Amino acid sequence: MTGEGNMISKDLISELPEEILYFTLSLLSLREAARTSILSSRWRYLWKTTSRSISLDLLAMKGSSHPNCGCGSALCENGKRRNRLLRTERSEFIGWVNQILQLDYSPTLDSFRLRFYMKRKFAHLIDKWISVAIAKRVQKIYINLSPLDREGNSSPDKGGCFSVSEIEIDARNLTRLEYWGGPVKFSFLNAPQLSNVAIRNMLFDYSSPLTYALRRLSSDLPKLESLILSVKPIQEIKIPCQLPLFVNLKKLVLIFVLPLSLWSLIPLFMASPYLQRLEVHELQPVGSVTAGLLVPGLIVIVPVPTLPDY
C-alpha cells in the first residue's frame, strides 16, 4: 500500500513453490488449466507439464448435457435450439482440440480420452487426433462416439457411428481396448502389447464378436489375457471342434441375451488351457434395442493339473 486508497498489485500466487502450483493445476480440467496460461509469463507453459493425460469431451467442455425435451427434435422448437447449440459447441470444440494438441509438447501420454458426436464429415479430424495420441505412445485410449449424453438422453444429433464398417488398430503400446457399437470388422495391424479386449455390439447383433474371436483373435493378439464378448445363442453358430489356442487367456466374460448352453462352449474352453475365470452374464432387453438390464452371474473355473479318474 503506497497511500490512502492506493494499492500495489503483487502476484503472490506465482511466488508459490512449483510443487504447490503443479498440485493446484492437477485439480483443474484440461480446459481450465490451459486458461491459466494468461496469468503471467511463469504460468504460460506450466499447464503443459502437469499431466500426461488428455481428456477431450464435447459435453464437459461447457458443462452442458443438452437435456431431453421429451419430443422429437425435428418437430420441437427446443430440439431446434439444441441442434443450433450443439453445432456451435461442436465448432468451438474442434478449434479447442486442435489448439490443445498443437500446444501439447509431452513426448508420451498415459491416456487419451475423446468424447465426440461423430458424423461422417468429421472422420478425418478424429483420425488425426487419434494419430497424434498414438505418435505420443499413448498407453490407454478411450473413445466414445455415442449419440447419448451423460444422463442417458438421446442427443440432438441422431447420427451415431453405425455406418462404421471397419476399425484398424495400429498402436504398439496399446494394452486395453473396449468397443461398444454396431457390428464392425477389426483389423489389428500392429498391437503386440494388447492384452485386455472387450467387444460388445449394440442392436442385439451378437454374432460378429464371437465369430471373430473363434477365427482370428488368438493369432492377432497373442498376449491376450482378458476377453469380454457379446454372444448370441451358441446353437446358431457352428463352433469347430478345434480352435486356435488362446495361450495367455486367463479371464473370459460372455454377455448374452437368450439362454446359453455352456456345453456348446466346450471347444472354446479347450482352446483356453490357462483360463482361470469365466463370467456369464444375461442381458435382458429393456424398452429399446440399444438398452438392456445386465443380470450378473458368475462361474469361476479353477484349472487342475490332471483330470480325475472316474
PDB file of C-alpha atoms in Angstrom:
ATOM      1  CA  MET A   1       0.000   0.000   0.000  1.00  0.00           C
ATOM      2  CA  THR A   2       1.521   3.335  -1.098  1.00  0.00           C
ATOM      3  CA  GLY A   3      -1.044   5.735   0.193  1.00  0.00           C
ATOM      4  CA  GLU A   4      -4.640   6.061   1.254  1.00  0.00           C
ATOM      5  CA  GLY A   5      -6.788   4.152  -1.204  1.00  0.00           C
ATOM      6  CA  ASN A   6      -3.820   3.089  -3.347  1.00  0.00           C
ATOM      7  CA  MET A   7      -2.570  -0.493  -3.577  1.00  0.00           C
ATOM      8  CA  ILE A   8       0.367  -2.103  -5.334  1.00  0.00           C
ATOM      9  CA  SER A   9      -0.704  -5.304  -7.058  1.00  0.00           C
ATOM     10  CA  LYS A  10       1.627  -8.225  -6.478  1.00  0.00           C
ATOM     11  CA  ASP A  11       1.462 -11.698  -7.979  1.00  0.00           C
ATOM     12  CA  LEU A  12       1.759 -13.760  -4.810  1.00  0.00           C
ATOM     13  CA  ILE A  13       0.489 -16.958  -6.441  1.00  0.00           C
ATOM     14  CA  SER A  14       3.422 -17.165  -8.849  1.00  0.00           C
ATOM     15  CA  GLU A  15       5.799 -16.999  -5.884  1.00  0.00           C
ATOM     16  CA  LEU A  16       4.479 -20.270  -4.509  1.00  0.00           C
ATOM     17  CA  PRO A  17       6.701 -23.367  -4.788  1.00  0.00           C
ATOM     18  CA  GLU A  18       6.342 -25.310  -8.042  1.00  0.00           C
ATOM     19  CA  GLU A  19       5.044 -28.358  -6.168  1.00  0.00           C
ATOM     20  CA  ILE A  20       2.024 -26.365  -4.953  1.00  0.00           C
ATOM     21  CA  LEU A  21       1.408 -24.892  -8.397  1.00  0.00           C
ATOM     22  CA  TYR A  22       1.534 -28.324 -10.035  1.00  0.00           C
ATOM     23  CA  PHE A  23      -0.838 -29.731  -7.420  1.00  0.00           C
ATOM     24  CA  THR A  24      -3.268 -26.844  -7.971  1.00  0.00           C
ATOM     25  CA  LEU A  25      -3.246 -27.347 -11.736  1.00  0.00           C
ATOM     26  CA  SER A  26      -3.764 -31.084 -11.319  1.00  0.00           C
ATOM     27  CA  LEU A  27      -7.157 -30.343  -9.737  1.00  0.00           C
ATOM     28  CA  LEU A  28      -8.349 -28.478 -12.835  1.00  0.00           C
ATOM     29  CA  SER A  29      -9.754 -29.830 -16.058  1.00  0.00           C
ATOM     30  CA  LEU A  30      -7.541 -29.615 -19.129  1.00  0.00           C
ATOM     31  CA  ARG A  31      -9.535 -26.653 -20.438  1.00  0.00           C
ATOM     32  CA  GLU A  32      -9.363 -24.800 -17.114  1.00  0.00           C
ATOM     33  CA  ALA A  33      -5.643 -25.496 -16.749  1.00  0.00           C
ATOM     34  CA  ALA A  34      -4.967 -24.142 -20.245  1.00  0.00           C
ATOM     35  CA  ARG A  35      -6.714 -20.894 -19.322  1.00  0.00           C
ATOM     36  CA  THR A  36      -4.117 -20.230 -16.604  1.00  0.00           C
ATOM     37  CA  SER A  37      -1.526 -19.585 -19.327  1.00  0.00           C
ATOM     38  CA  ILE A  38      -2.650 -15.926 -19.474  1.00  0.00           C
ATOM     39  CA  LEU A  39      -1.957 -15.225 -15.785  1.00  0.00           C
ATOM     40  CA  SER A  40       1.753 -14.495 -16.152  1.00  0.00           C
ATOM     41  CA  SER A  41       4.866 -15.491 -18.075  1.00  0.00           C
ATOM     42  CA  ARG A  42       5.571 -18.184 -15.497  1.00  0.00           C
ATOM     43  CA  TRP A  43       2.119 -19.714 -15.951  1.00  0.00           C
ATOM     44  CA  ARG A  44       2.237 -19.617 -19.746  1.00  0.00           C
ATOM     45  CA  TYR A  45       3.617 -23.122 -20.245  1.00  0.00           C
ATOM     46  CA  LEU A  46       3.184 -24.534 -16.754  1.00  0.00           C
ATOM     47  CA  TRP A  47      -0.086 -26.337 -17.534  1.00  0.00           C
ATOM     48  CA  LYS A  48       1.557 -28.393 -20.294  1.00  0.00           C
ATOM     49  CA  THR A  49       3.803 -30.240 -17.848  1.00  0.00           C
ATOM     50  CA  THR A  50       1.237 -31.139 -15.189  1.00  0.00           C
ATOM     51  CA  SER A  51      -0.417 -34.123 -16.820  1.00  0.00           C
ATOM     52  CA  ARG A  52       0.399 -36.905 -19.237  1.00  0.00           C
ATOM     53  CA  SER A  53      -3.270 -37.485 -19.944  1.00  0.00           C
ATOM     54  CA  ILE A  54      -5.554 -35.691 -22.396  1.00  0.00           C
ATOM     55  CA  SER A  55      -9.337 -35.698 -21.976  1.00  0.00           C
ATOM     56  CA  LEU A  56     -11.313 -34.165 -24.847  1.00  0.00           C
ATOM     57  CA  ASP A  57     -15.029 -34.197 -24.022  1.00  0.00           C
ATOM     58  CA  LEU A  58     -17.569 -32.203 -26.037  1.00  0.00           C
ATOM     59  CA  LEU A  59     -20.186 -32.370 -23.271  1.00  0.00           C
ATOM     60  CA  ALA A  60     -17.787 -31.457 -20.488  1.00  0.00           C
ATOM     61  CA  MET A  61     -16.330 -28.526 -22.403  1.00  0.00           C
ATOM     62  CA  LYS A  62     -19.113 -26.220 -21.220  1.00  0.00           C
ATOM     63  CA  GLY A  63     -20.754 -28.489 -18.688  1.00  0.00           C
ATOM     64  CA  SER A  64     -23.859 -28.872 -20.841  1.00  0.00           C
ATOM     65  CA  SER A  65     -25.736 -32.126 -21.195  1.00  0.00           C
ATOM     66  CA  HIS A  66     -28.472 -30.980 -23.622  1.00  0.00           C
ATOM     67  CA  PRO A  67     -31.369 -32.447 -21.587  1.00  0.00           C
ATOM     68  CA  ASN A  68     -34.034 -34.304 -23.456  1.00  0.00           C
ATOM     69  CA  CYS A  69     -37.083 -32.122 -24.097  1.00  0.00           C
ATOM     70  CA  GLY A  70     -39.424 -35.101 -24.365  1.00  0.00           C
ATOM     71  CA  CYS A  71     -40.445 -34.792 -28.011  1.00  0.00           C
ATOM     72  CA  GLY A  72     -38.979 -35.279 -31.464  1.00  0.00           C
ATOM     73  CA  SER A  73     -36.255 -32.739 -32.214  1.00  0.00           C
ATOM     74  CA  ALA A  74     -37.425 -32.326 -35.823  1.00  0.00           C
ATOM     75  CA  LEU A  75     -40.836 -31.107 -34.609  1.00  0.00           C
ATOM     76  CA  CYS A  76     -39.842 -29.384 -31.414  1.00  0.00           C
ATOM     77  CA  GLU A  77     -38.567 -25.816 -31.109  1.00  0.00           C
ATOM     78  CA  ASN A  78     -36.476 -26.847 -28.120  1.00  0.00           C
ATOM     79  CA  GLY A  79     -34.918 -29.523 -30.279  1.00  0.00           C
ATOM     80  CA  LYS A  80     -34.046 -26.955 -32.952  1.00  0.00           C
ATOM     81  CA  ARG A  81     -32.405 -24.720 -30.366  1.00  0.00           C
ATOM     82  CA  ARG A  82     -30.450 -27.662 -29.018  1.00  0.00           C
ATOM     83  CA  ASN A  83     -29.295 -28.520 -32.533  1.00  0.00           C
ATOM     84  CA  ARG A  84     -28.053 -24.960 -33.066  1.00  0.00           C
ATOM     85  CA  LEU A  85     -26.317 -25.011 -29.698  1.00  0.00           C
ATOM     86  CA  LEU A  86     -24.674 -28.321 -30.496  1.00  0.00           C
ATOM     87  CA  ARG A  87     -23.391 -27.079 -33.859  1.00  0.00           C
ATOM     88  CA  THR A  88     -21.884 -24.015 -32.181  1.00  0.00           C
ATOM     89  CA  GLU A  89     -20.282 -26.019 -29.396  1.00  0.00           C
ATOM     90  CA  ARG A  90     -19.007 -28.617 -31.856  1.00  0.00           C
ATOM     91  CA  SER A  91     -17.272 -25.911 -33.897  1.00  0.00           C
ATOM     92  CA  GLU A  92     -15.716 -24.416 -30.757  1.00  0.00           C
ATOM     93  CA  PHE A  93     -14.739 -27.882 -29.566  1.00  0.00           C
ATOM     94  CA  ILE A  94     -12.884 -28.689 -32.800  1.00  0.00           C
ATOM     95  CA  GLY A  95     -10.924 -25.445 -32.570  1.00  0.00           C
ATOM     96  CA  TRP A  96     -10.138 -26.083 -28.913  1.00  0.00           C
ATOM     97  CA  VAL A  97      -8.928 -29.642 -29.545  1.00  0.00           C
ATOM     98  CA  ASN A  98      -6.684 -28.564 -32.410  1.00  0.00           C
ATOM     99  CA  GLN A  99      -5.172 -25.871 -30.191  1.00  0.00           C
ATOM    100  CA  ILE A 100      -4.624 -28.236 -27.254  1.00  0.00           C
ATOM    101  CA  LEU A 101      -2.910 -30.869 -29.398  1.00  0.00           C
ATOM    102  CA  GLN A 102      -0.771 -28.259 -31.129  1.00  0.00           C
ATOM    103  CA  LEU A 103       0.431 -26.799 -27.813  1.00  0.00           C
ATOM    104  CA  ASP A 104       0.971 -30.101 -26.007  1.00  0.00           C
ATOM    105  CA  TYR A 105       4.684 -30.862 -26.036  1.00  0.00           C
ATOM    106  CA  SER A 106       4.566 -34.037 -23.935  1.00  0.00           C
ATOM    107  CA  PRO A 107       6.626 -36.761 -25.661  1.00  0.00           C
ATOM    108  CA  THR A 108       4.397 -39.508 -24.236  1.00  0.00           C
ATOM    109  CA  LEU A 109       0.831 -39.906 -22.968  1.00  0.00           C
ATOM    110  CA  ASP A 110      -0.587 -42.169 -20.286  1.00  0.00           C
ATOM    111  CA  SER A 111      -4.150 -41.867 -21.547  1.00  0.00           C
ATOM    112  CA  PHE A 112      -6.190 -40.207 -24.280  1.00  0.00           C
ATOM    113  CA  ARG A 113      -9.949 -39.741 -23.893  1.00  0.00           C
ATOM    114  CA  LEU A 114     -12.209 -38.488 -26.675  1.00  0.00           C
ATOM    115  CA  ARG A 115     -15.969 -37.970 -26.464  1.00  0.00           C
ATOM    116  CA  PHE A 116     -17.465 -36.531 -29.617  1.00  0.00           C
ATOM    117  CA  TYR A 117     -20.697 -36.825 -31.620  1.00  0.00           C
ATOM    118  CA  MET A 118     -19.421 -38.349 -34.830  1.00  0.00           C
ATOM    119  CA  LYS A 119     -20.650 -37.559 -38.297  1.00  0.00           C
ATOM    120  CA  ARG A 120     -19.004 -38.818 -41.450  1.00  0.00           C
ATOM    121  CA  LYS A 121     -17.593 -35.381 -42.316  1.00  0.00           C
ATOM    122  CA  PHE A 122     -15.649 -35.284 -39.025  1.00  0.00           C
ATOM    123  CA  ALA A 123     -13.970 -38.673 -39.506  1.00  0.00           C
ATOM    124  CA  HIS A 124     -10.718 -37.154 -40.804  1.00  0.00           C
ATOM    125  CA  LEU A 125     -10.447 -34.945 -37.702  1.00  0.00           C
ATOM    126  CA  ILE A 126     -10.954 -37.857 -35.346  1.00  0.00           C
ATOM    127  CA  ASP A 127      -8.367 -39.892 -37.272  1.00  0.00           C
ATOM    128  CA  LYS A 128      -5.903 -37.005 -36.931  1.00  0.00           C
ATOM    129  CA  TRP A 129      -6.484 -36.633 -33.182  1.00  0.00           C
ATOM    130  CA  ILE A 130      -6.040 -40.349 -32.570  1.00  0.00           C
ATOM    131  CA  SER A 131      -2.881 -40.374 -34.715  1.00  0.00           C
ATOM    132  CA  VAL A 132      -1.409 -37.635 -32.519  1.00  0.00           C
ATOM    133  CA  ALA A 133      -2.093 -39.725 -29.411  1.00  0.00           C
ATOM    134  CA  ILE A 134      -0.561 -42.843 -30.968  1.00  0.00           C
ATOM    135  CA  ALA A 135       2.518 -40.867 -32.037  1.00  0.00           C
ATOM    136  CA  LYS A 136       2.969 -39.980 -28.353  1.00  0.00           C
ATOM    137  CA  ARG A 137       2.980 -43.708 -27.492  1.00  0.00           C
ATOM    138  CA  VAL A 138      -0.281 -43.486 -25.566  1.00  0.00           C
ATOM    139  CA  GLN A 139      -0.933 -46.341 -23.128  1.00  0.00           C
ATOM    140  CA  LYS A 140      -4.734 -46.116 -22.874  1.00  0.00           C
ATOM    141  CA  ILE A 141      -7.276 -44.802 -25.374  1.00  0.00           C
ATOM    142  CA  TYR A 142     -10.954 -44.182 -24.539  1.00  0.00           C
ATOM    143  CA  ILE A 143     -13.185 -43.134 -27.444  1.00  0.00           C
ATOM    144  CA  ASN A 144     -16.925 -42.519 -27.082  1.00  0.00           C
ATOM    145  CA  LEU A 145     -18.734 -41.610 -30.302  1.00  0.00           C
ATOM    146  CA  SER A 146     -22.155 -42.438 -28.871  1.00  0.00           C
ATOM    147  CA  PRO A 147     -25.153 -40.167 -29.596  1.00  0.00           C
ATOM    148  CA  LEU A 148     -26.173 -40.393 -25.913  1.00  0.00           C
ATOM    149  CA  ASP A 149     -25.442 -37.734 -23.332  1.00  0.00           C
ATOM    150  CA  ARG A 150     -24.208 -38.320 -19.807  1.00  0.00           C
ATOM    151  CA  GLU A 151     -27.767 -38.593 -18.497  1.00  0.00           C
ATOM    152  CA  GLY A 152     -28.655 -41.318 -20.979  1.00  0.00           C
ATOM    153  CA  ASN A 153     -30.886 -38.994 -23.033  1.00  0.00           C
ATOM    154  CA  SER A 154     -30.845 -39.006 -26.796  1.00  0.00           C
ATOM    155  CA  SER A 155     -28.626 -36.257 -28.120  1.00  0.00           C
ATOM    156  CA  PRO A 156     -29.804 -33.721 -30.710  1.00  0.00           C
ATOM    157  CA  ASP A 157     -27.530 -35.430 -33.220  1.00  0.00           C
ATOM    158  CA  LYS A 158     -29.033 -38.830 -34.040  1.00  0.00           C
ATOM    159  CA  GLY A 159     -26.182 -39.864 -36.344  1.00  0.00           C
ATOM    160  CA  GLY A 160     -24.197 -42.175 -34.097  1.00  0.00           C
ATOM    161  CA  CYS A 161     -21.410 -44.219 -35.657  1.00  0.00           C
ATOM    162  CA  PHE A 162     -23.327 -47.192 -37.029  1.00  0.00           C
ATOM    163  CA  SER A 163     -22.024 -46.527 -40.548  1.00  0.00           C
ATOM    164  CA  VAL A 164     -18.525 -47.552 -39.445  1.00  0.00           C
ATOM    165  CA  SER A 165     -17.748 -50.918 -41.055  1.00  0.00           C
ATOM    166  CA  GLU A 166     -14.085 -51.462 -40.182  1.00  0.00           C
ATOM    167  CA  ILE A 167     -11.685 -50.396 -37.437  1.00  0.00           C
ATOM    168  CA  GLU A 168      -7.929 -50.707 -37.911  1.00  0.00           C
ATOM    169  CA  ILE A 169      -5.733 -50.811 -34.817  1.00  0.00           C
ATOM    170  CA  ASP A 170      -2.097 -49.781 -35.262  1.00  0.00           C
ATOM    171  CA  ALA A 171      -0.733 -48.951 -31.805  1.00  0.00           C
ATOM    172  CA  ARG A 172       2.357 -50.694 -30.494  1.00  0.00           C
ATOM    173  CA  ASN A 173       1.854 -49.580 -26.885  1.00  0.00           C
ATOM    174  CA  LEU A 174      -1.903 -50.111 -26.602  1.00  0.00           C
ATOM    175  CA  THR A 175      -2.723 -52.516 -23.763  1.00  0.00           C
ATOM    176  CA  ARG A 176      -6.519 -52.215 -23.431  1.00  0.00           C
ATOM    177  CA  LEU A 177      -9.320 -51.900 -25.999  1.00  0.00           C
ATOM    178  CA  GLU A 178     -13.054 -51.544 -25.332  1.00  0.00           C
ATOM    179  CA  TYR A 179     -15.582 -51.310 -28.163  1.00  0.00           C
ATOM    180  CA  TRP A 180     -19.350 -50.930 -27.882  1.00  0.00           C
ATOM    181  CA  GLY A 181     -21.242 -50.159 -31.060  1.00  0.00           C
ATOM    182  CA  GLY A 182     -22.529 -51.598 -34.308  1.00  0.00           C
ATOM    183  CA  PRO A 183     -21.017 -54.692 -35.934  1.00  0.00           C
ATOM    184  CA  VAL A 184     -17.605 -53.894 -37.389  1.00  0.00           C
ATOM    185  CA  LYS A 185     -14.609 -55.714 -38.793  1.00  0.00           C
ATOM    186  CA  PHE A 186     -11.473 -55.402 -36.676  1.00  0.00           C
ATOM    187  CA  SER A 187      -8.023 -55.347 -38.256  1.00  0.00           C
ATOM    188  CA  PHE A 188      -5.158 -55.490 -35.774  1.00  0.00           C
ATOM    189  CA  LEU A 189      -2.253 -54.270 -37.887  1.00  0.00           C
ATOM    190  CA  ASN A 190       0.199 -53.856 -35.042  1.00  0.00           C
ATOM    191  CA  ALA A 191      -0.904 -54.269 -31.431  1.00  0.00           C
ATOM    192  CA  PRO A 192       1.670 -56.577 -29.827  1.00  0.00           C
ATOM    193  CA  GLN A 193       1.011 -55.392 -26.245  1.00  0.00           C
ATOM    194  CA  LEU A 194      -2.790 -55.588 -26.331  1.00  0.00           C
ATOM    195  CA  SER A 195      -3.843 -57.896 -23.505  1.00  0.00           C
ATOM    196  CA  ASN A 196      -7.304 -56.692 -22.435  1.00  0.00           C
ATOM    197  CA  VAL A 197     -10.134 -56.604 -25.018  1.00  0.00           C
ATOM    198  CA  ALA A 198     -13.889 -56.003 -24.713  1.00  0.00           C
ATOM    199  CA  ILE A 199     -16.110 -56.181 -27.814  1.00  0.00           C
ATOM    200  CA  ARG A 200     -19.820 -55.524 -27.296  1.00  0.00           C
ATOM    201  CA  ASN A 201     -22.336 -54.949 -30.059  1.00  0.00           C
ATOM    202  CA  MET A 202     -25.455 -52.816 -29.869  1.00  0.00           C
ATOM    203  CA  LEU A 203     -28.712 -53.542 -31.718  1.00  0.00           C
ATOM    204  CA  PHE A 204     -28.549 -57.115 -30.396  1.00  0.00           C
ATOM    205  CA  ASP A 205     -26.321 -58.285 -33.244  1.00  0.00           C
ATOM    206  CA  TYR A 206     -24.083 -60.540 -31.218  1.00  0.00           C
ATOM    207  CA  SER A 207     -22.770 -62.940 -33.847  1.00  0.00           C
ATOM    208  CA  SER A 208     -19.845 -60.815 -35.043  1.00  0.00           C
ATOM    209  CA  PRO A 209     -17.746 -60.648 -31.827  1.00  0.00           C
ATOM    210  CA  LEU A 210     -17.856 -64.391 -31.160  1.00  0.00           C
ATOM    211  CA  THR A 211     -17.334 -65.312 -34.814  1.00  0.00           C
ATOM    212  CA  TYR A 212     -14.248 -63.110 -34.981  1.00  0.00           C
ATOM    213  CA  ALA A 213     -12.944 -64.427 -31.660  1.00  0.00           C
ATOM    214  CA  LEU A 214     -13.217 -68.009 -32.864  1.00  0.00           C
ATOM    215  CA  ARG A 215     -11.428 -67.352 -36.133  1.00  0.00           C
ATOM    216  CA  ARG A 216      -8.602 -64.843 -35.793  1.00  0.00           C
ATOM    217  CA  LEU A 217      -8.421 -63.167 -32.409  1.00  0.00           C
ATOM    218  CA  SER A 218      -5.946 -65.596 -30.851  1.00  0.00           C
ATOM    219  CA  SER A 219      -3.471 -65.190 -33.705  1.00  0.00           C
ATOM    220  CA  ASP A 220      -3.962 -61.410 -33.974  1.00  0.00           C
ATOM    221  CA  LEU A 221      -3.424 -60.872 -30.237  1.00  0.00           C
ATOM    222  CA  PRO A 222      -1.021 -63.491 -28.856  1.00  0.00           C
ATOM    223  CA  LYS A 223      -0.730 -61.708 -25.469  1.00  0.00           C
ATOM    224  CA  LEU A 224      -4.487 -61.568 -24.850  1.00  0.00           C
ATOM    225  CA  GLU A 225      -5.231 -62.208 -21.157  1.00  0.00           C
ATOM    226  CA  SER A 226      -8.765 -60.843 -20.663  1.00  0.00           C
ATOM    227  CA  LEU A 227     -11.641 -61.026 -23.162  1.00  0.00           C
ATOM    228  CA  ILE A 228     -15.226 -59.713 -22.911  1.00  0.00           C
ATOM    229  CA  LEU A 229     -17.654 -60.669 -25.695  1.00  0.00           C
ATOM    230  CA  SER A 230     -21.319 -60.220 -26.550  1.00  0.00           C
ATOM    231  CA  VAL A 231     -22.691 -63.509 -27.859  1.00  0.00           C
ATOM    232  CA  LYS A 232     -25.887 -64.832 -29.408  1.00  0.00           C
ATOM    233  CA  PRO A 233     -27.246 -68.336 -28.707  1.00  0.00           C
ATOM    234  CA  ILE A 234     -24.364 -70.668 -29.452  1.00  0.00           C
ATOM    235  CA  GLN A 235     -26.545 -73.178 -31.277  1.00  0.00           C
ATOM    236  CA  GLU A 236     -26.881 -70.588 -34.059  1.00  0.00           C
ATOM    237  CA  ILE A 237     -23.097 -70.530 -34.555  1.00  0.00           C
ATOM    238  CA  LYS A 238     -21.185 -73.586 -35.676  1.00  0.00           C
ATOM    239  CA  ILE A 239     -18.127 -73.877 -33.467  1.00  0.00           C
ATOM    240  CA  PRO A 240     -15.331 -76.058 -34.881  1.00  0.00           C
ATOM    241  CA  CYS A 241     -14.152 -78.907 -32.700  1.00  0.00           C
ATOM    242  CA  GLN A 242     -10.639 -77.489 -32.757  1.00  0.00           C
ATOM    243  CA  LEU A 243      -9.839 -73.802 -32.403  1.00  0.00           C
ATOM    244  CA  PRO A 244      -6.574 -71.831 -32.401  1.00  0.00           C
ATOM    245  CA  LEU A 245      -5.188 -71.748 -28.870  1.00  0.00           C
ATOM    246  CA  PHE A 246      -5.511 -68.722 -26.618  1.00  0.00           C
ATOM    247  CA  VAL A 247      -2.158 -69.354 -24.985  1.00  0.00           C
ATOM    248  CA  ASN A 248      -2.377 -66.497 -22.446  1.00  0.00           C
ATOM    249  CA  LEU A 249      -6.128 -66.070 -21.894  1.00  0.00           C
ATOM    250  CA  LYS A 250      -6.921 -66.067 -18.168  1.00  0.00           C
ATOM    251  CA  LYS A 251     -10.314 -64.332 -17.971  1.00  0.00           C
ATOM    252  CA  LEU A 252     -13.329 -64.756 -20.271  1.00  0.00           C
ATOM    253  CA  VAL A 253     -16.600 -62.801 -19.869  1.00  0.00           C
ATOM    254  CA  LEU A 254     -19.628 -63.679 -22.028  1.00  0.00           C
ATOM    255  CA  ILE A 255     -22.713 -61.438 -22.269  1.00  0.00           C
ATOM    256  CA  PHE A 256     -25.795 -62.971 -23.896  1.00  0.00           C
ATOM    257  CA  VAL A 257     -29.493 -62.253 -24.381  1.00  0.00           C
ATOM    258  CA  LEU A 258     -31.120 -65.669 -24.624  1.00  0.00           C
ATOM    259  CA  PRO A 259     -30.414 -68.834 -22.619  1.00  0.00           C
ATOM    260  CA  LEU A 260     -26.915 -70.105 -23.256  1.00  0.00           C
ATOM    261  CA  SER A 261     -25.700 -73.690 -23.161  1.00  0.00           C
ATOM    262  CA  LEU A 262     -22.220 -73.886 -21.684  1.00  0.00           C
ATOM    263  CA  TRP A 263     -21.799 -77.319 -23.278  1.00  0.00           C
ATOM    264  CA  SER A 264     -21.700 -75.593 -26.642  1.00  0.00           C
ATOM    265  CA  LEU A 265     -18.693 -73.600 -25.473  1.00  0.00           C
ATOM    266  CA  ILE A 266     -16.503 -76.579 -24.633  1.00  0.00           C
ATOM    267  CA  PRO A 267     -14.316 -76.121 -27.770  1.00  0.00           C
ATOM    268  CA  LEU A 268     -13.663 -72.529 -26.695  1.00  0.00           C
ATOM    269  CA  PHE A 269     -12.731 -73.647 -23.178  1.00  0.00           C
ATOM    270  CA  MET A 270     -10.427 -76.336 -24.534  1.00  0.00           C
ATOM    271  CA  ALA A 271      -8.715 -73.699 -26.668  1.00  0.00           C
ATOM    272  CA  SER A 272      -8.024 -71.715 -23.468  1.00  0.00           C
ATOM    273  CA  PRO A 273      -5.814 -74.064 -21.422  1.00  0.00           C
ATOM    274  CA  TYR A 274      -4.812 -71.385 -18.887  1.00  0.00           C
ATOM    275  CA  LEU A 275      -8.297 -69.979 -18.272  1.00  0.00           C
ATOM    276  CA  GLN A 276      -8.749 -69.101 -14.593  1.00  0.00           C
ATOM    277  CA  ARG A 277     -12.047 -67.232 -14.533  1.00  0.00           C
ATOM    278  CA  LEU A 278     -15.257 -67.419 -16.554  1.00  0.00           C
ATOM    279  CA  GLU A 279     -18.132 -64.956 -16.109  1.00  0.00           C
ATOM    280  CA  VAL A 280     -21.522 -65.427 -17.779  1.00  0.00           C
ATOM    281  CA  HIS A 281     -23.984 -62.512 -17.770  1.00  0.00           C
ATOM    282  CA  GLU A 282     -27.526 -62.358 -19.122  1.00  0.00           C
ATOM    283  CA  LEU A 283     -28.680 -59.131 -20.788  1.00  0.00           C
ATOM    284  CA  GLN A 284     -32.454 -58.682 -20.576  1.00  0.00           C
ATOM    285  CA  PRO A 285     -33.914 -56.161 -23.092  1.00  0.00           C
ATOM    286  CA  VAL A 286     -35.484 -53.085 -21.527  1.00  0.00           C
ATOM    287  CA  GLY A 287     -37.506 -50.680 -23.660  1.00  0.00           C
ATOM    288  CA  SER A 288     -35.287 -50.284 -26.714  1.00  0.00           C
ATOM    289  CA  VAL A 289     -32.864 -52.274 -28.806  1.00  0.00           C
ATOM    290  CA  THR A 290     -29.892 -50.313 -27.518  1.00  0.00           C
ATOM    291  CA  ALA A 291     -30.644 -50.586 -23.814  1.00  0.00           C
ATOM    292  CA  GLY A 292     -30.776 -53.548 -21.530  1.00  0.00           C
ATOM    293  CA  LEU A 293     -30.600 -54.725 -17.945  1.00  0.00           C
ATOM    294  CA  LEU A 294     -27.474 -56.679 -17.128  1.00  0.00           C
ATOM    295  CA  VAL A 295     -28.213 -59.583 -14.804  1.00  0.00           C
ATOM    296  CA  PRO A 296     -24.868 -60.641 -13.351  1.00  0.00           C
ATOM    297  CA  GLY A 297     -23.886 -64.233 -12.920  1.00  0.00           C
ATOM    298  CA  LEU A 298     -20.563 -65.778 -12.108  1.00  0.00           C
ATOM    299  CA  ILE A 299     -18.834 -69.056 -12.765  1.00  0.00           C
ATOM    300  CA  VAL A 300     -15.281 -69.399 -11.526  1.00  0.00           C
ATOM    301  CA  ILE A 301     -13.146 -72.000 -13.251  1.00  0.00           C
ATOM    302  CA  VAL A 302     -10.063 -73.193 -11.404  1.00  0.00           C
ATOM    303  CA  PRO A 303      -7.818 -75.293 -13.658  1.00  0.00           C
ATOM    304  CA  VAL A 304      -6.437 -78.532 -12.248  1.00  0.00           C
ATOM    305  CA  PRO A 305      -3.206 -80.169 -13.413  1.00  0.00           C
ATOM    306  CA  THR A 306      -4.821 -83.512 -14.305  1.00  0.00           C
ATOM    307  CA  LEU A 307      -8.357 -84.800 -14.779  1.00  0.00           C
ATOM    308  CA  PRO A 308      -9.662 -87.069 -12.006  1.00  0.00           C
ATOM    309  CA  ASP A 309     -10.175 -90.759 -12.698  1.00  0.00           C
ATOM    310  CA  TYR A 310     -13.762 -91.936 -12.686  1.00  0.00           C
TER     311      TYR A 310
END
